[in-house]
């Protein structure tokens, strides 16, 4: 493979040399044509001049008419014919004249002797002149060809030495990294390629770190959602998290009846204790009381208890272990130095906290469910619906999905002539088919966009999680396999086990069709649901490939004619309080309350689809870093929050997006003129007391989202030359 790649590179290089040679030849040919044309004129003039001069000299030397013989005149260069006395044209009334007749050039001279006058004309040999001109032009062109070719070859050899060889070495080193022979690229020198190697090494380290963190997240989800709880495996995984994120320890507080069970996990130690909530001290008491996210540095750690001080805490960040449904305690990550976490690290730990919160709630739900089933079997269906609503409370955009799938599944089963008991079992299985999603963290389940491969692998756990959650509940035994296999497909392309055809339970095949139809026709925040007719056509096309043909045939009249009793359209513009909180979770900047950069894509597409006219400006606070260093980060945060408020007050914008640290992207009324925008910005600067950088985005750069994001990147990197 390596030899093939090198051969490709060599081939490309020689192709470049051949192209260079071709260019040199073309340049030489053009030069030949141009030089020949320009020289021909001067050559003819020169020959005419020589002939005239020769005539004059002959006129002085010869003494009489008899001395004027053709052989004397042939000494003149480039003579083709000589006419003495009898001319092929009427002699002009001048002594000397150049006559051009078509392709012929004639030189007329009237020789005057003592014994009389003789008219003489000679025809120049234009073919000979043409040949001499071509020879001279060819010599000049060949000199140019050799000069240009040598220059191009020297340039290509220089490029090969200075750039291709270092790049090939980088490629070879990267191949060694892929094969495990190297861990990072070797560094040497201070040229640009050394800088490239450093950047690649940084990227490799970032990728390794990201992969390790994703793997830890995956292990957390798999461990906690499988109902294993906070056992020794959890502790070891938490220590791996501590090492990876360069923190020194974690404090977890979980409600246990009337008590709070506190776990302190460090790199080498673990302590567990139970206390009454009123006896909690320090930062744990504060977290248990206020139930909100906090971040404290060494100068603000006044809340610490004596036992917490003994842990050497100099910096901490804490999160409530809460879901949309309830609060399940708290988790505190701490360091023994004052270095704060960056934004990516904070988001990662926040997602870990969400996973632990979901696990705690999941365990509580499982225990509650088992208890209720033991007490009253007749409450099974209502309990199940409560669990389903628990999923839909977290993911409001799929609200009613389980009820609709259950309705469709039941009607399809009736249309297939199944017995009443099996129909009820299918209805129960359809209600519960997505219950395992309660174990999927909010950061994945509620993500309003395309999932990464790793995230999709986590989503694919939900049928197995449903199975693990419900398998020990006796009344659900008949439907448990149908729940587990509702994402299997006839051709074996489904999950979790890749079953084919009749290996898949009939109930699961029915639920699969109902689930897919509802998913295709339901609205999402990032797309509109497709029309029923199109969804039905899609199912027909996939019948026998992905879905059971008999089930699809029985389902078509149901999908066309029946309407589920529970339907709720979701409107992106009119959100309920829970939906607003979800939007804030993904799209709101916690510091300024502006939207974050993730919101840009959805806002832009929404405005384009609704044909809403808009103009975009960007506003940066200049020298904010210097202000932070001089007056403290709190002062800088205050400036950013105040700037957002003033932008809102000054422009009454469609939306304000905090695109990066001190960069705001503002969607405003398109009718606002540039001069008015700049005037308002000057007033805003005066009121805020800082210098602002304004960019007014050209309308052509707002034609599509890719072009807009490219422009915003240029502004961030100071590479934009639009209106300011």
C-alpha positions as semicolon CSV with decimal commas, in nm:
position;residue;x (nm);y (nm);z (nm)
1;X;0,000;0,000;0,000
2;X;0,281;0,238;0,091
3;X;0,463;0,159;-0,237
4;X;0,140;0,228;-0,429
5;X;0,100;0,567;-0,259
6;X;0,460;0,658;-0,338
7;X;0,407;0,549;-0,699
8;X;0,099;0,773;-0,719
9;X;0,301;1,065;-0,586
10;X;0,584;0,999;-0,837
11;X;0,332;0,974;-1,121
12;X;0,172;1,302;-1,022
13;X;0,514;1,466;-1,005
14;X;0,612;1,346;-1,354
15;X;0,274;1,450;-1,486
16;X;0,354;1,796;-1,352
17;X;0,693;1,785;-1,530
18;X;0,525;1,679;-1,856
19;X;0,268;1,957;-1,819
20;X;0,558;2,198;-1,758
21;X;0,729;2,077;-2,075
22;X;0,404;2,113;-2,270
23;X;0,361;2,467;-2,140
24;X;0,720;2,549;-2,247
25;X;0,652;2,410;-2,596
26;X;0,329;2,607;-2,629
27;X;0,506;2,925;-2,514
28;X;0,787;2,862;-2,766
29;X;0,539;2,801;-3,051
30;X;0,351;3,118;-2,972
31;X;0,683;3,301;-2,946
32;X;0,789;3,163;-3,285
33;X;0,468;3,286;-3,450
34;X;0,486;3,630;-3,290
35;X;0,861;3,673;-3,350
36;X;0,829;3,560;-3,711
37;X;0,552;3,808;-3,778
38;X;0,742;4,095;-3,623
39;X;1,079;4,010;-3,786
40;X;0,938;3,953;-4,136
41;X;0,845;4,317;-4,176
42;X;1,191;4,436;-4,072
43;X;1,365;4,174;-4,290
44;X;1,177;4,294;-4,598
45;X;1,264;4,657;-4,521
46;X;1,627;4,560;-4,469
47;X;1,647;4,374;-4,805
48;X;1,478;4,661;-4,987
49;X;1,719;4,905;-4,826
50;X;2,020;4,690;-4,925
51;X;1,890;4,656;-5,282
52;X;1,840;5,032;-5,315
53;X;2,184;5,100;-5,174
54;X;2,336;4,843;-5,412
55;X;2,161;5,007;-5,707
56;X;2,303;5,345;-5,607
57;X;2,655;5,205;-5,580
58;X;2,620;5,031;-5,918
59;X;2,497;5,356;-6,072
60;X;2,816;5,526;-5,956
61;X;3,049;5,248;-6,071
62;X;2,902;5,172;-6,416
63;X;2,996;5,415;-6,695
64;X;2,766;5,324;-6,983
65;X;2,456;5,124;-7,079
66;X;2,663;4,837;-7,210
67;X;2,815;4,787;-6,865
68;X;2,468;4,724;-6,717
69;X;2,441;4,345;-6,725
70;X;2,209;4,109;-6,520
71;X;2,498;3,927;-6,354
72;X;2,615;4,256;-6,199
73;X;2,274;4,315;-6,045
74;X;2,250;3,958;-5,914
75;X;2,505;4,045;-5,653
76;X;2,222;4,224;-5,471
77;X;2,085;3,990;-5,190
78;X;1,753;3,804;-5,225
79;X;1,701;3,881;-5,599
80;X;1,461;3,651;-5,780
81;X;1,420;3,814;-6,127
82;X;1,590;4,104;-6,310
83;X;1,427;4,321;-6,578
84;X;1,652;4,555;-6,783
85;X;1,497;4,787;-7,035
86;X;1,174;4,603;-7,089
87;X;0,972;4,616;-6,769
88;X;0,657;4,417;-6,665
89;X;0,489;4,744;-6,574
90;X;0,472;5,099;-6,691
91;X;0,776;5,286;-6,561
92;X;0,684;5,554;-6,308
93;X;0,789;5,917;-6,345
94;X;1,041;5,889;-6,067
95;X;1,401;5,774;-6,059
96;X;1,359;5,510;-5,782
97;X;1,052;5,338;-5,644
98;X;0,945;5,026;-5,449
99;X;0,639;4,863;-5,608
100;X;0,422;4,597;-5,435
101;X;0,196;4,394;-5,663
102;X;0,005;4,126;-5,476
103;X;0,266;3,888;-5,332
104;X;0,549;4,044;-5,541
105;X;0,787;4,321;-5,432
106;X;0,959;4,508;-5,722
107;X;1,232;4,771;-5,692
108;X;1,247;5,015;-5,981
109;X;1,558;5,219;-6,064
110;X;1,625;5,443;-6,363
111;X;1,996;5,423;-6,445
112;X;2,123;5,735;-6,630
113;X;2,446;5,710;-6,833
114;X;2,616;5,950;-7,072
115;X;2,496;5,732;-7,357
116;X;2,136;5,722;-7,236
117;X;1,894;5,609;-6,960
118;X;1,797;5,246;-6,884
119;X;1,495;5,146;-6,667
120;X;1,573;4,852;-6,440
121;X;1,350;4,649;-6,205
122;X;1,427;4,355;-5,978
123;X;1,181;4,121;-5,800
124;X;1,277;4,024;-5,450
125;X;1,277;3,656;-5,352
126;X;1,010;3,660;-5,079
127;X;1,039;3,284;-5,021
128;X;1,406;3,326;-4,932
129;X;1,320;3,617;-4,702
130;X;1,049;3,398;-4,543
131;X;1,297;3,113;-4,485
132;X;1,558;3,340;-4,329
133;X;1,288;3,492;-4,109
134;X;1,172;3,142;-3,993
135;X;1,530;3,037;-3,913
136;X;1,589;3,346;-3,700
137;X;1,252;3,315;-3,525
138;X;1,318;2,945;-3,455
139;X;1,653;3,023;-3,294
140;X;1,498;3,288;-3,069
141;X;1,206;3,056;-2,975
142;X;1,440;2,767;-2,899
143;X;1,645;2,990;-2,668
144;X;1,325;3,093;-2,491
145;X;1,208;2,728;-2,469
146;X;1,533;2,612;-2,309
147;X;1,536;2,908;-2,067
148;X;1,170;2,861;-1,958
149;X;1,207;2,482;-1,929
150;X;1,520;2,508;-1,716
151;X;1,350;2,759;-1,491
152;X;1,037;2,541;-1,447
153;X;1,240;2,226;-1,380
154;X;1,452;2,413;-1,125
155;X;1,133;2,544;-0,961
156;X;0,974;2,196;-0,947
157;X;1,290;2,043;-0,804
158;X;1,301;2,318;-0,542
159;X;0,934;2,258;-0,452
160;X;1,001;1,886;-0,430
161;X;1,297;1,939;-0,199
162;X;1,141;2,208;0,020
163;X;0,780;2,084;0,039
164;X;0,707;1,741;-0,110
165;X;0,976;1,553;0,082
166;X;0,878;1,701;0,424
167;X;0,509;1,636;0,350
168;X;0,583;1,278;0,244
169;X;0,778;1,228;0,567
170;X;0,481;1,361;0,765
171;X;0,255;1,115;0,576
172;X;0,489;0,826;0,650
173;X;0,503;0,919;1,019
174;X;0,121;0,937;1,029
175;X;0,107;0,586;0,878
176;X;0,342;0,470;1,154
177;X;0,107;0,621;1,411
178;X;-0,186;0,435;1,250
179;X;0,007;0,108;1,268
180;X;0,113;0,170;1,628
181;X;0,484;0,219;1,557
182;X;0,471;0,582;1,672
183;X;0,253;0,761;1,926
184;X;0,322;1,117;1,808
185;X;0,505;1,284;1,521
186;X;0,879;1,351;1,583
187;X;0,962;1,722;1,609
188;X;1,267;1,888;1,459
189;X;1,353;2,234;1,332
190;X;1,153;2,554;1,347
191;X;1,015;2,574;0,992
192;X;0,648;2,564;0,896
193;X;0,650;2,183;0,879
194;X;0,760;2,164;1,240
195;X;0,458;2,380;1,322
196;X;0,236;2,143;1,122
197;X;0,374;1,846;1,315
198;X;0,303;2,021;1,645
199;X;-0,055;2,095;1,539
200;X;-0,107;1,735;1,427
201;X;0,030;1,612;1,761
202;X;-0,211;1,843;1,943
203;X;-0,497;1,708;1,731
204;X;-0,392;1,348;1,804
205;X;-0,386;1,419;2,178
206;X;-0,727;1,588;2,159
207;X;-0,872;1,294;1,967
208;X;-0,728;1,044;2,215
209;X;-0,867;1,249;2,503
210;X;-1,207;1,275;2,337
211;X;-1,219;0,902;2,260
212;X;-1,124;0,819;2,617
213;X;-1,392;1,053;2,753
214;X;-1,655;0,911;2,517
215;X;-1,559;0,561;2,625
216;X;-1,598;0,658;2,992
217;X;-1,937;0,814;2,915
218;X;-2,043;0,498;2,731
219;X;-1,931;0,280;3,024
220;X;-2,119;0,503;3,269
221;X;-2,440;0,475;3,072
222;X;-2,407;0,102;3,022
223;X;-2,326;0,047;3,390
224;X;-2,589;0,273;3,540
225;X;-2,877;0,207;3,304
226;X;-2,832;-0,167;3,347
227;X;-2,945;-0,112;3,705
228;X;-2,615;-0,214;3,865
229;X;-2,619;0,093;4,086
230;X;-2,319;0,252;4,256
231;X;-2,106;-0,058;4,313
232;X;-1,731;-0,120;4,300
233;X;-1,734;-0,105;3,921
234;X;-1,887;0,243;3,946
235;X;-1,612;0,354;4,186
236;X;-1,336;0,234;3,952
237;X;-1,504;0,406;3,660
238;X;-1,528;0,725;3,863
239;X;-1,154;0,705;3,938
240;X;-1,086;0,672;3,567
241;X;-1,299;0,984;3,517
242;X;-1,097;1,166;3,786
243;X;-0,769;1,077;3,614
244;X;-0,886;1,166;3,263
245;X;-1,026;1,506;3,360
246;X;-0,735;1,594;3,592
247;X;-0,952;1,641;3,897
248;X;-0,863;1,521;4,245
249;X;-1,190;1,386;4,371
250;X;-1,568;1,379;4,371
251;X;-1,836;1,402;4,639
252;X;-2,173;1,238;4,563
253;X;-2,482;1,284;4,780
254;X;-2,784;1,057;4,718
255;X;-3,115;1,048;4,909
256;X;-3,174;0,718;5,093
257;X;-3,510;0,744;5,265
258;X;-3,466;0,991;5,550
259;X;-3,091;1,003;5,503
260;X;-2,839;1,141;5,257
261;X;-2,577;0,883;5,160
262;X;-2,249;1,063;5,085
263;X;-1,968;0,904;4,884
264;X;-1,624;1,070;4,867
265;X;-1,412;0,916;4,591
266;X;-1,050;1,023;4,530
267;X;-0,766;0,870;4,330
268;X;-0,675;0,629;4,611
269;X;-0,958;0,639;4,866
270;X;-1,334;0,597;4,906
271;X;-1,554;0,690;5,202
272;X;-1,927;0,640;5,250
273;X;-2,149;0,778;5,526
274;X;-2,517;0,839;5,596
275;X;-2,640;1,158;5,760
276;X;-2,969;1,335;5,818
277;X;-3,004;1,626;5,569
278;X;-3,010;1,878;5,857
279;X;-2,667;1,754;5,971
280;X;-2,499;1,820;5,637
281;X;-2,227;2,085;5,656
282;X;-2,032;2,308;5,422
283;X;-2,073;2,294;5,048
284;X;-2,278;1,972;5,070
285;X;-2,542;2,146;5,281
286;X;-2,546;2,436;5,037
287;X;-2,585;2,207;4,733
288;X;-2,859;2,001;4,900
289;X;-3,047;2,322;4,985
290;X;-3,018;2,543;4,675
291;X;-3,017;2,256;4,422
292;X;-2,839;2,450;4,148
293;X;-2,508;2,445;3,964
294;X;-2,218;2,623;4,139
295;X;-1,853;2,695;4,062
296;X;-1,616;2,827;4,330
297;X;-1,248;2,918;4,327
298;X;-1,007;2,939;4,622
299;X;-1,093;3,302;4,703
300;X;-1,467;3,218;4,735
301;X;-1,454;2,888;4,926
302;X;-1,616;3,023;5,241
303;X;-1,876;2,746;5,249
304;X;-1,635;2,459;5,312
305;X;-1,668;2,254;5,629
306;X;-1,364;2,138;5,823
307;X;-1,380;1,787;5,670
308;X;-1,404;1,940;5,323
309;X;-1,101;2,163;5,392
310;X;-0,905;1,852;5,486
311;X;-0,959;1,726;5,131
312;X;-0,745;2,020;5,013
313;X;-1,016;2,171;4,791
314;X;-0,898;2,486;4,606
315;X;-1,149;2,474;4,322
316;X;-1,484;2,298;4,278
317;X;-1,783;2,273;4,048
318;X;-2,108;2,113;4,160
319;X;-2,421;1,994;3,982
320;X;-2,760;1,889;4,118
321;X;-2,844;1,531;4,025
322;X;-3,174;1,634;3,873
323;X;-3,390;1,534;3,580
324;X;-3,697;1,713;3,455
325;X;-3,896;1,501;3,696
326;X;-3,717;1,547;4,029
327;X;-3,396;1,616;4,219
328;X;-3,191;1,312;4,323
329;X;-2,903;1,465;4,518
330;X;-2,583;1,636;4,412
331;X;-2,232;1,574;4,280
332;X;-1,924;1,792;4,342
333;X;-1,598;1,766;4,143
334;X;-1,295;1,931;4,306
335;X;-0,928;2,011;4,248
336;X;-0,647;2,073;4,492
337;X;-0,518;2,359;4,279
338;X;-0,690;2,676;4,161
339;X;-0,698;2,590;3,788
340;X;-1,060;2,616;3,668
341;X;-1,219;2,379;3,417
342;X;-1,262;2,496;3,059
343;X;-1,607;2,505;2,898
344;X;-1,575;2,164;2,725
345;X;-1,471;1,999;3,053
346;X;-1,765;2,158;3,233
347;X;-2,014;2,035;2,971
348;X;-1,865;1,685;2,986
349;X;-1,889;1,664;3,366
350;X;-2,241;1,807;3,349
351;X;-2,340;1,521;3,117
352;X;-2,183;1,272;3,358
353;X;-2,394;1,427;3,634
354;X;-2,704;1,387;3,415
355;X;-2,622;1,019;3,359
356;X;-2,586;0,959;3,733
357;X;-2,909;1,149;3,798
358;X;-3,095;0,937;3,545
359;X;-2,945;0,621;3,695
360;X;-3,063;0,719;4,043
361;X;-3,410;0,792;3,913
362;X;-3,412;0,473;3,708
363;X;-3,327;0,262;4,010
364;X;-3,596;0,433;4,212
365;X;-3,849;0,380;3,932
366;X;-3,761;0,012;3,907
367;X;-3,802;-0,038;4,281
368;X;-4,127;0,157;4,278
369;X;-4,259;-0,038;3,981
370;X;-4,184;-0,377;4,134
371;X;-4,348;-0,275;4,459
372;X;-4,664;-0,156;4,289
373;X;-4,696;-0,471;4,079
374;X;-4,663;-0,683;4,390
375;X;-4,933;-0,484;4,565
376;X;-5,187;-0,444;4,285
377;X;-5,158;-0,623;3,953
378;X;-5,471;-0,453;3,826
379;X;-5,281;-0,117;3,825
380;X;-5,026;-0,252;3,576
381;X;-5,145;-0,061;3,270
382;X;-5,180;0,273;3,450
383;X;-4,834;0,230;3,604
384;X;-4,689;0,152;3,263
385;X;-4,850;0,462;3,117
386;X;-4,699;0,665;3,399
387;X;-4,358;0,527;3,309
388;X;-4,418;0,608;2,943
389;X;-4,514;0,962;3,036
390;X;-4,194;0,979;3,238
391;X;-4,006;0,929;2,911
392;X;-4,220;1,186;2,734
393;X;-4,178;1,438;3,014
394;X;-3,806;1,426;2,938
395;X;-3,855;1,430;2,562
396;X;-4,159;1,648;2,503
397;X;-4,124;1,642;2,126
398;X;-4,217;1,271;2,124
399;X;-4,511;1,328;2,357
400;X;-4,789;1,082;2,274
401;X;-4,557;0,866;2,061
402;X;-4,596;0,551;2,273
403;X;-4,977;0,588;2,290
404;X;-4,995;0,640;1,913
405;X;-4,772;0,338;1,843
406;X;-4,982;0,130;2,083
407;X;-5,303;0,241;1,908
408;X;-5,168;0,163;1,561
409;X;-5,027;-0,173;1,677
410;X;-5,357;-0,275;1,832
411;X;-5,556;-0,183;1,520
412;X;-5,308;-0,362;1,290
413;X;-5,331;-0,674;1,510
414;X;-5,713;-0,660;1,487
415;X;-5,694;-0,622;1,108
416;X;-5,472;-0,931;1,092
417;X;-5,737;-1,133;1,281
418;X;-5,528;-1,210;1,589
419;X;-5,696;-1,329;1,909
420;X;-5,800;-1,080;2,176
421;X;-5,537;-1,189;2,431
422;X;-5,252;-1,146;2,181
423;X;-5,394;-0,808;2,074
424;X;-5,385;-0,684;2,434
425;X;-5,030;-0,816;2,480
426;X;-4,920;-0,633;2,163
427;X;-5,089;-0,316;2,290
428;X;-4,901;-0,348;2,623
429;X;-4,568;-0,414;2,446
430;X;-4,618;-0,112;2,218
431;X;-4,687;0,110;2,519
432;X;-4,356;0,001;2,672
433;X;-4,140;-0,031;2,360
434;X;-3,934;0,283;2,435
435;X;-3,924;0,262;2,816
436;X;-3,547;0,193;2,799
437;X;-3,492;0,549;2,677
438;X;-3,522;0,655;3,038
439;X;-3,163;0,533;3,067
440;X;-3,034;0,749;2,779
441;X;-2,881;1,079;2,899
442;X;-3,051;1,406;2,807
443;X;-2,747;1,517;2,606
444;X;-2,820;1,236;2,358
445;X;-3,194;1,170;2,388
446;X;-3,287;1,538;2,353
447;X;-3,015;1,634;2,105
448;X;-3,195;1,836;1,835
449;X;-2,974;1,726;1,547
450;X;-2,784;1,438;1,390
451;X;-2,627;1,194;1,636
452;X;-2,262;1,088;1,618
453;X;-2,187;0,719;1,563
454;X;-2,105;0,682;1,935
455;X;-2,430;0,856;2,036
456;X;-2,630;0,636;1,800
457;X;-2,469;0,327;1,950
458;X;-2,590;0,449;2,290
459;X;-2,943;0,511;2,154
460;X;-2,942;0,154;2,019
461;X;-2,910;0,029;2,377
462;X;-3,268;0,129;2,460
463;X;-3,443;-0,198;2,351
464;X;-3,200;-0,399;2,568
465;X;-3,243;-0,149;2,852
466;X;-3,621;-0,189;2,819
467;X;-3,573;-0,564;2,842
468;X;-3,344;-0,537;3,146
469;X;-3,587;-0,300;3,314
470;X;-3,897;-0,516;3,265
471;X;-3,774;-0,878;3,243
472;X;-3,838;-0,964;3,609
473;X;-4,192;-0,823;3,610
474;X;-4,403;-1,138;3,577
475;X;-4,716;-0,985;3,417
476;X;-4,495;-0,855;3,135
477;X;-4,329;-1,190;3,053
478;X;-4,544;-1,255;2,739
479;X;-4,446;-0,925;2,578
480;X;-4,085;-0,885;2,688
481;X;-3,929;-1,027;2,367
482;X;-4,149;-0,808;2,149
483;X;-4,019;-0,504;2,334
484;X;-3,658;-0,615;2,301
485;X;-3,679;-0,686;1,926
486;X;-3,899;-0,405;1,793
487;X;-3,598;-0,258;1,608
488;X;-3,508;-0,584;1,433
489;X;-3,562;-0,589;1,054
490;X;-3,664;-0,868;0,815
491;X;-3,333;-0,855;0,625
492;X;-3,126;-0,882;0,946
493;X;-3,011;-0,518;0,942
494;X;-3,178;-0,429;1,271
495;X;-3,061;-0,440;1,632
496;X;-2,982;-0,556;1,900
497;X;-2,924;-0,911;1,764
498;X;-2,970;-0,884;1,386
499;X;-3,262;-1,132;1,372
500;X;-3,416;-1,214;1,033
501;X;-3,763;-1,294;0,902
502;X;-3,969;-1,522;1,126
503;X;-3,697;-1,519;1,393
504;X;-3,852;-1,186;1,495
505;X;-4,168;-1,224;1,709
506;X;-4,489;-1,125;1,529
507;X;-4,569;-0,860;1,789
508;X;-4,225;-0,701;1,734
509;X;-4,285;-0,698;1,356
510;X;-4,617;-0,519;1,410
511;X;-4,469;-0,266;1,653
512;X;-4,181;-0,201;1,410
513;X;-4,422;-0,089;1,135
514;X;-4,632;0,125;1,371
515;X;-4,322;0,280;1,531
516;X;-4,162;0,365;1,195
517;X;-4,482;0,520;1,057
518;X;-4,529;0,743;1,360
519;X;-4,161;0,844;1,359
520;X;-4,180;0,941;0,991
521;X;-4,500;1,146;1,029
522;X;-4,416;1,321;1,359
523;X;-4,263;1,670;1,374
524;X;-3,923;1,726;1,532
525;X;-3,750;2,046;1,627
526;X;-3,506;1,991;1,342
527;X;-3,750;1,870;1,073
528;X;-4,118;1,852;0,976
529;X;-4,289;1,517;0,968
530;X;-4,357;1,377;0,622
531;X;-4,716;1,347;0,488
532;X;-4,903;1,022;0,554
533;X;-4,908;0,932;0,185
534;X;-4,531;0,958;0,154
535;X;-4,475;0,754;0,473
536;X;-4,710;0,481;0,348
537;X;-4,527;0,472;0,014
538;X;-4,196;0,438;0,200
539;X;-4,331;0,142;0,400
540;X;-4,461;-0,025;0,082
541;X;-4,119;0,014;-0,083
542;X;-3,951;-0,149;0,218
543;X;-4,206;-0,430;0,261
544;X;-4,029;-0,764;0,241
545;X;-3,692;-0,592;0,288
546;X;-3,715;-0,416;0,623
547;X;-4,074;-0,485;0,727
548;X;-4,306;-0,785;0,722
549;X;-4,515;-0,765;0,401
550;X;-4,830;-0,905;0,570
551;X;-4,804;-0,649;0,850
552;X;-4,754;-0,360;0,604
553;X;-5,054;-0,478;0,399
554;X;-5,272;-0,489;0,713
555;X;-5,142;-0,152;0,834
556;X;-5,209;0,057;0,520
557;X;-5,589;0,098;0,572
558;X;-5,528;0,177;0,940
559;X;-5,275;0,451;0,857
560;X;-5,503;0,595;0,588
561;X;-5,832;0,597;0,778
562;X;-5,767;0,582;1,153
563;X;-5,652;0,866;1,378
564;X;-5,501;0,793;1,721
565;X;-5,703;0,939;2,011
566;X;-5,387;1,106;2,147
567;X;-5,231;1,356;1,904
568;X;-5,040;1,669;1,979
569;X;-4,861;1,876;1,716
570;X;-4,542;2,042;1,826
571;X;-4,486;2,401;1,718
572;X;-4,126;2,525;1,735
573;X;-4,241;2,883;1,791
574;X;-4,487;2,819;2,073
575;X;-4,313;2,614;2,342
576;X;-4,455;2,503;2,672
577;X;-4,254;2,575;2,987
578;X;-4,097;2,229;2,975
579;X;-4,013;2,268;2,608
580;X;-3,866;2,611;2,677
581;X;-3,640;2,458;2,940
582;X;-3,534;2,195;2,688
583;X;-3,456;2,466;2,434
584;X;-3,253;2,651;2,698
585;X;-3,065;2,331;2,782
586;X;-2,934;2,300;2,427
587;X;-2,944;2,654;2,291
588;X;-2,908;2,903;2,577
589;X;-2,580;3,055;2,697
590;X;-2,578;3,029;3,077
591;X;-2,376;3,350;3,132
592;X;-2,555;3,608;2,916
593;X;-2,891;3,435;2,857
594;X;-2,833;3,484;2,483
595;X;-2,867;3,186;2,252
596;X;-2,550;2,979;2,198
597;X;-2,391;2,897;1,861
598;X;-2,585;2,569;1,834
599;X;-2,898;2,778;1,780
600;X;-2,760;2,943;1,464
601;X;-2,848;2,655;1,230
602;X;-3,209;2,623;1,346
603;X;-3,274;2,999;1,359
604;X;-3,126;3,054;1,013
605;X;-3,326;2,772;0,852
606;X;-3,645;2,879;1,032
607;X;-3,611;3,236;0,903
608;X;-3,534;3,116;0,549
609;X;-3,827;2,872;0,542
610;X;-4,067;3,140;0,668
611;X;-3,925;3,399;0,423
612;X;-3,856;3,637;0,711
613;X;-3,623;3,920;0,596
614;X;-3,324;3,980;0,822
615;X;-2,981;4,138;0,843
616;X;-2,687;4,002;1,046
617;X;-2,426;4,198;1,239
618;X;-2,148;4,076;1,468
619;X;-2,027;4,263;1,775
620;X;-1,700;4,193;1,961
621;X;-1,565;4,351;2,278
622;X;-1,213;4,462;2,195
623;X;-0,937;4,395;2,450
624;X;-1,173;4,198;2,677
625;X;-0,883;3,975;2,781
626;X;-0,687;4,278;2,900
627;X;-0,992;4,398;3,093
628;X;-1,026;4,054;3,254
629;X;-0,661;4,051;3,355
630;X;-0,679;4,408;3,486
631;X;-1,016;4,405;3,663
632;X;-1,098;4,038;3,705
633;X;-1,310;3,784;3,521
634;X;-1,626;3,889;3,703
635;X;-1,589;4,236;3,551
636;X;-1,556;4,081;3,204
637;X;-1,863;3,865;3,263
638;X;-2,055;4,175;3,368
639;X;-1,950;4,353;3,047
640;X;-2,075;4,060;2,835
641;X;-2,408;4,039;3,018
642;X;-2,456;4,416;2,996
643;X;-2,366;4,415;2,625
644;X;-2,634;4,154;2,557
645;X;-2,893;4,363;2,743
646;X;-2,797;4,680;2,555
647;X;-2,802;4,503;2,218
648;X;-3,153;4,387;2,296
649;X;-3,258;4,736;2,400
650;X;-3,083;4,912;2,110
651;X;-3,186;4,692;1,817
652;X;-3,493;4,496;1,937
653;X;-3,338;4,204;1,745
654;X;-3,491;3,885;1,611
655;X;-3,231;3,695;1,814
656;X;-2,890;3,739;1,980
657;X;-2,639;3,452;1,965
658;X;-2,322;3,437;2,174
659;X;-2,114;3,279;1,900
660;X;-1,786;3,264;2,093
661;X;-1,623;3,415;2,403
662;X;-1,680;3,786;2,330
663;X;-1,845;3,757;1,989
664;X;-2,220;3,814;1,948
665;X;-2,410;3,744;1,625
666;X;-2,724;3,958;1,609
667;X;-3,017;3,901;1,370
668;X;-3,188;4,239;1,317
669;X;-3,454;4,401;1,101
670;X;-3,338;4,411;0,739
671;X;-3,474;4,764;0,695
672;X;-3,213;4,912;0,933
673;X;-2,959;5,113;0,734
674;X;-2,586;5,067;0,787
675;X;-2,536;5,429;0,891
676;X;-2,810;5,396;1,154
677;X;-2,657;5,072;1,284
678;X;-2,317;5,237;1,323
679;X;-2,469;5,540;1,499
680;X;-2,650;5,316;1,747
681;X;-2,331;5,121;1,807
682;X;-2,141;5,441;1,893
683;X;-2,404;5,528;2,154
684;X;-2,391;5,174;2,285
685;X;-2,010;5,201;2,321
686;X;-2,046;5,523;2,518
687;X;-2,302;5,370;2,752
688;X;-2,100;5,051;2,801
689;X;-1,762;5,225;2,829
690;X;-1,570;4,982;2,607
691;X;-1,453;4,968;2,245
692;X;-1,664;4,743;2,024
693;X;-1,586;4,588;1,687
694;X;-1,882;4,587;1,447
695;X;-1,915;4,382;1,128
696;X;-2,221;4,416;0,904
697;X;-2,247;4,089;0,712
698;X;-2,291;4,128;0,336
699;X;-2,627;4,003;0,213
700;X;-2,456;3,760;-0,027
701;X;-2,292;3,591;0,275
702;X;-2,633;3,510;0,424
703;X;-2,760;3,313;0,125
704;X;-2,693;2,975;0,289
705;X;-2,577;2,849;0,628
706;X;-2,241;2,715;0,506
707;X;-2,145;3,049;0,358
708;X;-2,259;3,229;0,674
709;X;-2,058;3,004;0,908
710;X;-1,751;3,047;0,684
711;X;-1,791;3,426;0,708
712;X;-1,832;3,412;1,087
713;X;-1,516;3,201;1,109
714;X;-1,329;3,461;0,905
715;X;-1,448;3,732;1,145
716;X;-1,328;3,527;1,442
717;X;-0,988;3,484;1,278
718;X;-0,971;3,847;1,157
719;X;-0,995;3,738;0,795
720;X;-1,318;3,914;0,694
721;X;-1,304;4,219;0,469
722;X;-1,673;4,310;0,455
723;X;-1,847;4,619;0,592
724;X;-1,738;4,736;0,938
